[in-house]
Amino acid sequence: MELESILLPGIDSKRPLLIAGPCSAETEEQVVTTAMQLASKGIKIFRAGIWKPRTKPGGFEGIGIEGLPWMRRVKKETGMYITTEVATAKHVEAALEAEMDMLWIGARTSANPFAVQEIADALQGVNIPVLVKNPVNPDLELWIGAMERINNAGVKKIAAIHRGFSSYDKKIYRNLPQWHIPIELRRRIPNLPIFCDPSHIGGKRELVAPLCQQAMDLGFDGLIVESHCNPDCAWSDASQQITPDVLDYILNLLVIREEKQTTENLKELRRQIDDCDNDLIEVLAKRMRVSREIGTFKKEHDMTILQTGRYSEILEKRGAQGALCGMSAEFIKKVFEAIHEESVRQQMEIISK
Ligand code: PEP
Ligand code: MN
């Protein structure tokens, strides 16, 4: 992807880049009051949802174009930049007409290539930053694909927003962070700025601060946080919104650690990791050789490759062993599932010969 800096004039590159504002624009007073309070805390980019994709019909689906002049007022009276979510070509046109400085694509939209393409077509020739939230499902390729569609339309100021992934069994988070996915995104596209949206990951006020800190510790570039002048009365996402005061408090407590130059100690530790990884690969190769021998045996004796009882026994025993060595049984199970899959593949090769 050909990318350009998303920094707007007057915004410095110090981490974290900040975007804050309510989940939804509700009334002119709520929008302007929240924006004034945020501006007084030094926030320079104001977010508010004008069109809201809701899981079920009947909820508040956004104020619509009626709210656009309120955003313009924020821009005029506070000097903040303004941004909103777009999900259709019509939204893009209306948002540009209202002089939005930045747009974002929501999680439900980025999961749909037709919708993203429609937005991309409407963005031809526009060069304002476009932030793309991860799709609701944990699919990195779909996320990258959405950004590529926008990039192919000529938009070079692109950033990603990590807002967590929906899962059937919700535990503490509203949307699971699955940090390895944005980390892999960073590895794949190192110059792409990544924002964290702690509000939609956490779903609860108490989780905003720890999630902001985790995102900073993982080297994220920015934060987009839902903030409302009266969170308890918010028309959407009330339980995850915080007042501008609380946001300011959280931001002041954030510890920003910079990626340090490699020190000698770190070099030595990394050398040890390289050694461990080499050993792992050798052991795995040896295990596969044994597996292939078993494959030959199974072939000669007309046995099926998959011996379910044996497989369950391996998963169970290794899980317990791993737990004894201080690793999570779930992690060990994942590793052995992957190893088993490769063993089966190798045995199938033998059998089909
Ligand atoms: C939002 O930012 O208010 C929003 C609807 O988020 P998401 O698309 O991440 O659910
Ligand atoms: Mn929201």
Coordinates of C-alpha atoms and ligand atoms in Angstrom, one line a residue:
M1 CA 0.0 0.0 0.0
E2 CA 1.2 3.5 -0.8
L3 CA 0.7 5.5 2.4
E4 CA 1.1 9.1 3.5
S5 CA 1.1 10.5 7.0
I6 CA -2.4 11.0 8.4
L7 CA -1.2 13.9 10.6
L8 CA -3.3 17.0 10.0
P9 CA -1.8 20.5 10.4
G10 CA -1.3 21.4 14.0
I11 CA -1.3 17.8 15.3
D12 CA 2.0 16.6 16.5
S13 CA 3.2 13.1 16.1
K14 CA 3.6 12.4 19.8
R15 CA 2.0 9.1 20.9
P16 CA -0.9 8.7 21.4
L17 CA -2.7 10.5 18.7
L18 CA -6.1 11.2 20.2
I19 CA -9.6 11.2 18.8
A20 CA -12.5 11.5 21.3
G21 CA -16.2 12.2 21.3
P22 CA -19.5 10.6 21.9
C23 CA -20.7 7.4 20.3
S24 CA -23.5 9.3 18.7
A25 CA -24.4 12.8 18.0
E26 CA -27.7 13.1 19.9
T27 CA -28.6 16.8 20.3
E28 CA -26.9 20.0 19.3
E29 CA -26.4 20.8 23.0
Q30 CA -24.8 17.4 23.8
V31 CA -22.5 17.6 20.8
V32 CA -21.3 21.2 21.4
T33 CA -21.0 20.7 25.2
T34 CA -19.0 17.5 24.9
A35 CA -16.8 19.1 22.2
M36 CA -16.1 22.2 24.3
Q37 CA -15.1 20.1 27.3
L38 CA -12.9 17.9 25.2
A39 CA -11.3 20.9 23.5
S40 CA -10.5 22.4 27.0
K41 CA -8.6 19.2 27.7
G42 CA -6.5 19.6 24.6
I43 CA -8.3 17.0 22.4
K44 CA -7.9 18.1 18.8
I45 CA -10.0 15.6 16.9
F46 CA -13.7 15.2 17.7
R47 CA -15.7 12.1 16.8
A48 CA -19.4 11.5 16.8
G49 CA -21.5 8.9 15.0
I50 CA -24.2 10.5 12.7
W51 CA -25.3 7.2 11.2
K52 CA -25.3 4.3 13.7
P53 CA -25.3 0.7 12.6
R54 CA -27.3 -1.0 15.3
T55 CA -27.6 -4.8 15.8
K56 CA -31.4 -4.7 16.1
P57 CA -34.0 -2.4 14.6
G58 CA -35.8 -0.1 16.9
G59 CA -32.7 1.3 18.6
F60 CA -31.4 4.8 18.0
E61 CA -30.0 4.6 14.5
G62 CA -28.3 8.0 14.5
I63 CA -29.6 11.5 14.1
G64 CA -28.6 11.6 10.4
I65 CA -27.9 14.7 8.4
E66 CA -29.6 16.9 10.9
G67 CA -26.5 16.4 13.1
L68 CA -24.0 17.6 10.4
P69 CA -24.4 21.3 11.1
W70 CA -23.7 20.6 14.8
M71 CA -20.4 19.1 13.9
R72 CA -19.6 22.0 11.7
R73 CA -20.4 24.3 14.6
V74 CA -17.9 22.3 16.7
K75 CA -15.3 22.8 14.0
K76 CA -16.0 26.5 13.8
E77 CA -16.3 27.3 17.5
T78 CA -13.5 25.0 18.9
G79 CA -11.1 24.7 16.0
M80 CA -11.2 20.9 16.4
Y81 CA -11.0 18.6 13.5
I82 CA -14.2 16.5 13.0
T83 CA -14.8 12.9 12.0
T84 CA -17.7 10.5 11.6
E85 CA -18.5 7.0 10.4
V86 CA -19.5 6.4 6.8
A87 CA -21.2 3.2 5.6
T88 CA -22.5 4.2 2.2
A89 CA -21.6 6.4 -0.8
K90 CA -24.4 8.8 0.3
H91 CA -22.8 9.1 3.8
V92 CA -19.5 9.9 2.2
E93 CA -21.0 12.7 0.0
A94 CA -22.9 14.2 3.0
A95 CA -19.9 14.0 5.3
L96 CA -17.6 15.7 2.7
E97 CA -20.2 18.4 2.1
A98 CA -20.2 19.0 5.9
E99 CA -16.4 19.4 5.7
M100 CA -15.5 16.4 7.8
D101 CA -11.7 16.3 8.2
M102 CA -11.5 12.6 8.5
L103 CA -13.8 9.6 8.1
W104 CA -13.9 6.1 9.6
I105 CA -15.4 2.9 8.3
G106 CA -17.2 0.9 11.0
A107 CA -16.6 -2.8 11.9
R108 CA -19.8 -4.1 10.4
T109 CA -19.0 -2.3 7.1
S110 CA -15.4 -3.3 6.8
A111 CA -16.6 -6.9 7.0
N112 CA -18.5 -6.3 3.7
P113 CA -16.4 -5.9 0.6
F114 CA -19.3 -4.6 -1.5
A115 CA -20.0 -1.8 1.0
V116 CA -16.3 -1.0 1.3
Q117 CA -16.0 -0.8 -2.5
E118 CA -19.0 1.5 -2.7
I119 CA -17.3 3.8 -0.2
A120 CA -14.0 3.5 -2.0
D121 CA -15.7 4.6 -5.3
A122 CA -17.2 7.6 -3.5
L123 CA -13.8 8.6 -2.2
Q124 CA -12.1 8.8 -5.6
G125 CA -10.0 11.9 -5.6
V126 CA -10.5 12.7 -2.0
N127 CA -7.4 13.0 0.2
I128 CA -8.6 13.2 3.8
P129 CA -7.5 10.5 6.2
V130 CA -9.7 7.4 6.3
L131 CA -9.6 5.1 9.4
V132 CA -10.7 1.5 8.9
K133 CA -11.9 -0.4 11.8
N134 CA -11.2 -4.2 11.9
P135 CA -14.1 -6.3 10.7
V136 CA -16.3 -7.8 13.5
N137 CA -14.9 -11.2 12.7
P138 CA -11.2 -11.9 13.4
D139 CA -10.1 -11.9 9.8
L140 CA -6.9 -10.0 9.1
E141 CA -7.1 -10.5 5.4
L142 CA -10.5 -8.9 5.3
W143 CA -9.3 -6.0 7.3
I144 CA -6.2 -5.5 5.0
G145 CA -8.5 -6.0 2.0
A146 CA -10.8 -3.2 3.1
M147 CA -7.8 -0.9 3.5
E148 CA -6.5 -1.9 0.1
R149 CA -9.8 -1.1 -1.6
I150 CA -9.7 2.4 0.0
N151 CA -6.0 2.8 -1.0
N152 CA -6.7 1.7 -4.6
A153 CA -9.2 4.6 -4.8
G154 CA -6.3 6.9 -4.4
V155 CA -6.6 7.6 -0.6
K156 CA -3.1 7.5 0.8
K157 CA -3.9 8.7 4.4
I158 CA -5.0 5.5 5.9
A159 CA -4.9 4.2 9.5
A160 CA -6.4 1.1 11.1
I161 CA -8.6 1.0 14.2
H162 CA -8.5 -2.0 16.4
R163 CA -11.9 -2.3 18.1
G164 CA -11.8 -6.0 19.1
F165 CA -13.6 -9.0 17.6
S166 CA -17.1 -10.2 18.4
S167 CA -17.4 -13.6 20.0
Y168 CA -20.3 -15.7 21.0
D169 CA -19.3 -16.3 24.5
K170 CA -18.6 -12.9 26.0
K171 CA -16.4 -12.8 29.0
I172 CA -15.0 -9.6 30.4
Y173 CA -14.7 -7.8 27.1
R174 CA -17.5 -6.7 24.8
N175 CA -15.2 -7.5 21.9
L176 CA -12.2 -9.7 22.4
P177 CA -8.9 -7.8 21.9
Q178 CA -7.0 -10.7 20.2
W179 CA -4.0 -8.5 20.3
H180 CA -2.0 -10.9 18.0
I181 CA -4.1 -9.7 15.1
P182 CA -3.2 -6.0 15.2
I183 CA 0.4 -7.1 16.0
E184 CA 0.5 -9.2 12.9
L185 CA -1.0 -6.2 11.0
R186 CA 1.9 -4.1 12.2
R187 CA 4.4 -6.8 11.0
R188 CA 2.7 -6.9 7.6
I189 CA 2.4 -3.1 7.1
P190 CA 4.9 -1.5 9.4
N191 CA 4.2 2.1 8.3
L192 CA 0.4 1.9 8.8
P193 CA -0.7 3.8 11.9
I194 CA -2.9 1.8 14.3
F195 CA -5.4 3.2 16.7
C196 CA -7.0 1.3 19.6
D197 CA -10.6 1.8 20.4
P198 CA -10.7 0.8 24.1
S199 CA -14.4 1.7 24.4
H200 CA -15.7 -0.9 21.9
I201 CA -13.2 -3.5 23.1
G202 CA -14.1 -3.1 26.7
G203 CA -17.7 -2.2 26.6
K204 CA -17.4 -0.9 30.1
R205 CA -16.0 2.3 31.6
E206 CA -13.6 0.5 34.0
L207 CA -11.8 -1.2 31.1
V208 CA -11.0 2.0 29.2
A209 CA -7.9 2.9 31.2
P210 CA -6.2 -0.6 31.3
L211 CA -6.9 -1.1 27.6
C212 CA -5.4 2.3 26.7
Q213 CA -2.3 1.4 28.7
Q214 CA -2.0 -2.0 27.0
A215 CA -2.4 -0.4 23.6
M216 CA 0.4 2.0 24.4
D217 CA 2.6 -0.8 25.7
L218 CA 2.1 -2.6 22.4
G219 CA 3.3 0.4 20.5
F220 CA -0.1 1.5 19.1
D221 CA 0.0 5.0 17.5
G222 CA -3.3 6.4 18.7
L223 CA -6.5 6.0 20.7
I224 CA -10.1 6.7 19.7
V225 CA -12.2 6.9 22.9
E226 CA -15.9 7.4 23.4
S227 CA -16.5 10.4 25.6
H228 CA -19.9 12.1 26.5
C229 CA -20.8 15.0 28.6
N230 CA -23.4 12.9 30.4
P231 CA -22.5 9.2 29.8
D232 CA -25.3 7.7 31.9
C233 CA -27.9 9.3 29.7
A234 CA -26.2 8.5 26.3
W235 CA -28.6 7.2 23.6
S236 CA -26.1 4.5 22.6
D237 CA -23.2 2.7 24.3
A238 CA -23.9 4.4 27.6
S239 CA -21.9 1.9 29.7
Q240 CA -18.7 2.4 27.9
Q241 CA -18.6 6.2 27.6
I242 CA -16.6 8.4 30.0
T243 CA -16.7 12.1 30.7
P244 CA -14.0 14.4 29.2
D245 CA -12.8 14.8 32.8
V246 CA -12.3 11.1 33.3
L247 CA -10.7 10.8 29.9
D248 CA -8.2 13.5 30.8
Y249 CA -7.5 11.8 34.1
I250 CA -6.8 8.5 32.3
L251 CA -4.6 10.1 29.7
N252 CA -2.5 11.8 32.3
L253 CA -1.8 8.5 34.0
L254 CA -0.7 6.8 30.8
V255 CA 2.9 5.6 30.8
I256 CA 4.3 5.9 27.3
R257 CA 7.3 3.7 26.8
E258 CA 9.3 4.1 23.7
E259 CA 10.8 1.2 21.7
K260 CA 14.3 1.2 23.0
Q261 CA 17.5 0.7 21.0
T262 CA 18.6 -2.9 21.3
T263 CA 20.9 -3.2 24.3
E264 CA 23.6 -5.8 24.7
N265 CA 21.5 -7.7 27.3
L266 CA 18.6 -7.8 24.9
K267 CA 20.9 -9.1 22.2
E268 CA 22.0 -12.0 24.3
L269 CA 18.4 -12.9 25.3
R270 CA 17.4 -12.7 21.6
R271 CA 20.3 -15.0 20.8
Q272 CA 18.9 -17.5 23.3
I273 CA 15.4 -17.2 21.7
D274 CA 17.0 -17.9 18.3
D275 CA 18.6 -21.1 19.8
C276 CA 15.4 -22.2 21.3
D277 CA 13.5 -21.7 18.0
N278 CA 16.2 -23.7 16.2
D279 CA 15.9 -26.5 18.7
L280 CA 12.1 -26.4 18.4
I281 CA 12.3 -26.8 14.6
E282 CA 14.7 -29.7 14.8
V283 CA 12.5 -31.5 17.3
L284 CA 9.5 -30.9 15.2
A285 CA 11.3 -32.3 12.1
K286 CA 12.2 -35.3 14.1
R287 CA 8.6 -35.8 15.3
M288 CA 7.5 -35.6 11.6
R289 CA 10.0 -38.2 10.6
V290 CA 8.6 -40.6 13.3
S291 CA 5.1 -39.6 12.1
R292 CA 5.9 -40.6 8.6
E293 CA 7.2 -44.0 9.8
I294 CA 3.9 -44.5 11.5
G295 CA 2.2 -43.5 8.2
T296 CA 4.1 -46.3 6.5
F297 CA 3.1 -48.8 9.1
K298 CA -0.6 -47.7 8.8
K299 CA -0.4 -48.1 5.1
E300 CA 1.0 -51.5 5.3
H301 CA -1.7 -52.6 7.8
D302 CA -4.6 -50.8 6.1
M303 CA -5.3 -48.6 9.1
T304 CA -7.0 -45.2 9.0
I305 CA -4.7 -42.2 9.5
L306 CA -6.8 -40.7 12.2
Q307 CA -6.9 -42.7 15.4
T308 CA -9.3 -40.5 17.4
G309 CA -8.6 -42.1 20.8
R310 CA -4.9 -41.5 20.4
Y311 CA -5.4 -37.9 19.3
S312 CA -7.6 -37.1 22.3
E313 CA -5.1 -38.7 24.6
I314 CA -2.2 -36.6 23.2
L315 CA -4.2 -33.4 23.6
E316 CA -5.2 -34.1 27.1
K317 CA -1.8 -35.3 28.3
R318 CA 0.2 -32.5 26.7
G319 CA -2.2 -29.9 28.0
A320 CA -1.7 -31.2 31.5
Q321 CA 2.1 -31.3 31.0
G322 CA 2.1 -27.8 29.7
A323 CA 0.1 -26.5 32.7
L324 CA 2.7 -28.1 35.0
C325 CA 5.4 -26.1 33.2
G326 CA 3.5 -22.8 33.7
M327 CA 1.9 -22.6 30.3
S328 CA -1.9 -22.3 29.7
A329 CA -3.4 -25.7 28.8
E330 CA -5.3 -23.9 26.0
F331 CA -2.1 -22.7 24.4
I332 CA -0.6 -26.2 24.5
K333 CA -3.7 -27.6 23.0
K334 CA -3.5 -25.1 20.1
V335 CA 0.2 -26.0 19.5
F336 CA -0.5 -29.7 19.5
E337 CA -3.6 -29.3 17.2
A338 CA -1.3 -27.6 14.7
I339 CA 1.4 -30.2 15.1
H340 CA -1.2 -33.0 14.7
E341 CA -2.6 -31.3 11.6
E342 CA 0.9 -31.3 10.0
S343 CA 1.5 -35.0 11.0
V344 CA -1.8 -36.0 9.4
R345 CA -0.8 -34.1 6.2
Q346 CA 2.5 -35.9 6.1
Q347 CA 0.9 -39.3 6.7
M348 CA -1.6 -38.6 3.9
E349 CA 1.3 -38.0 1.6
I350 CA 2.8 -41.4 2.5
I351 CA -0.5 -43.2 2.1
S352 CA -1.3 -41.6 -1.3
K353 CA 2.1 -42.6 -2.7
Ligands
PEP1 C1 -18.6 3.5 16.9 O1 -17.4 3.8 16.8 O2 -19.4 4.1 17.5 C2 -19.0 2.2 16.3 C3 -20.2 1.9 15.9 O3 -18.0 1.3 16.4 P1 -17.8 -0.2 15.7 O4 -18.0 0.0 14.2 O5 -16.4 -0.5 16.1 O6 -18.8 -1.1 16.4
MN2 MN -20.2 3.3 20.0

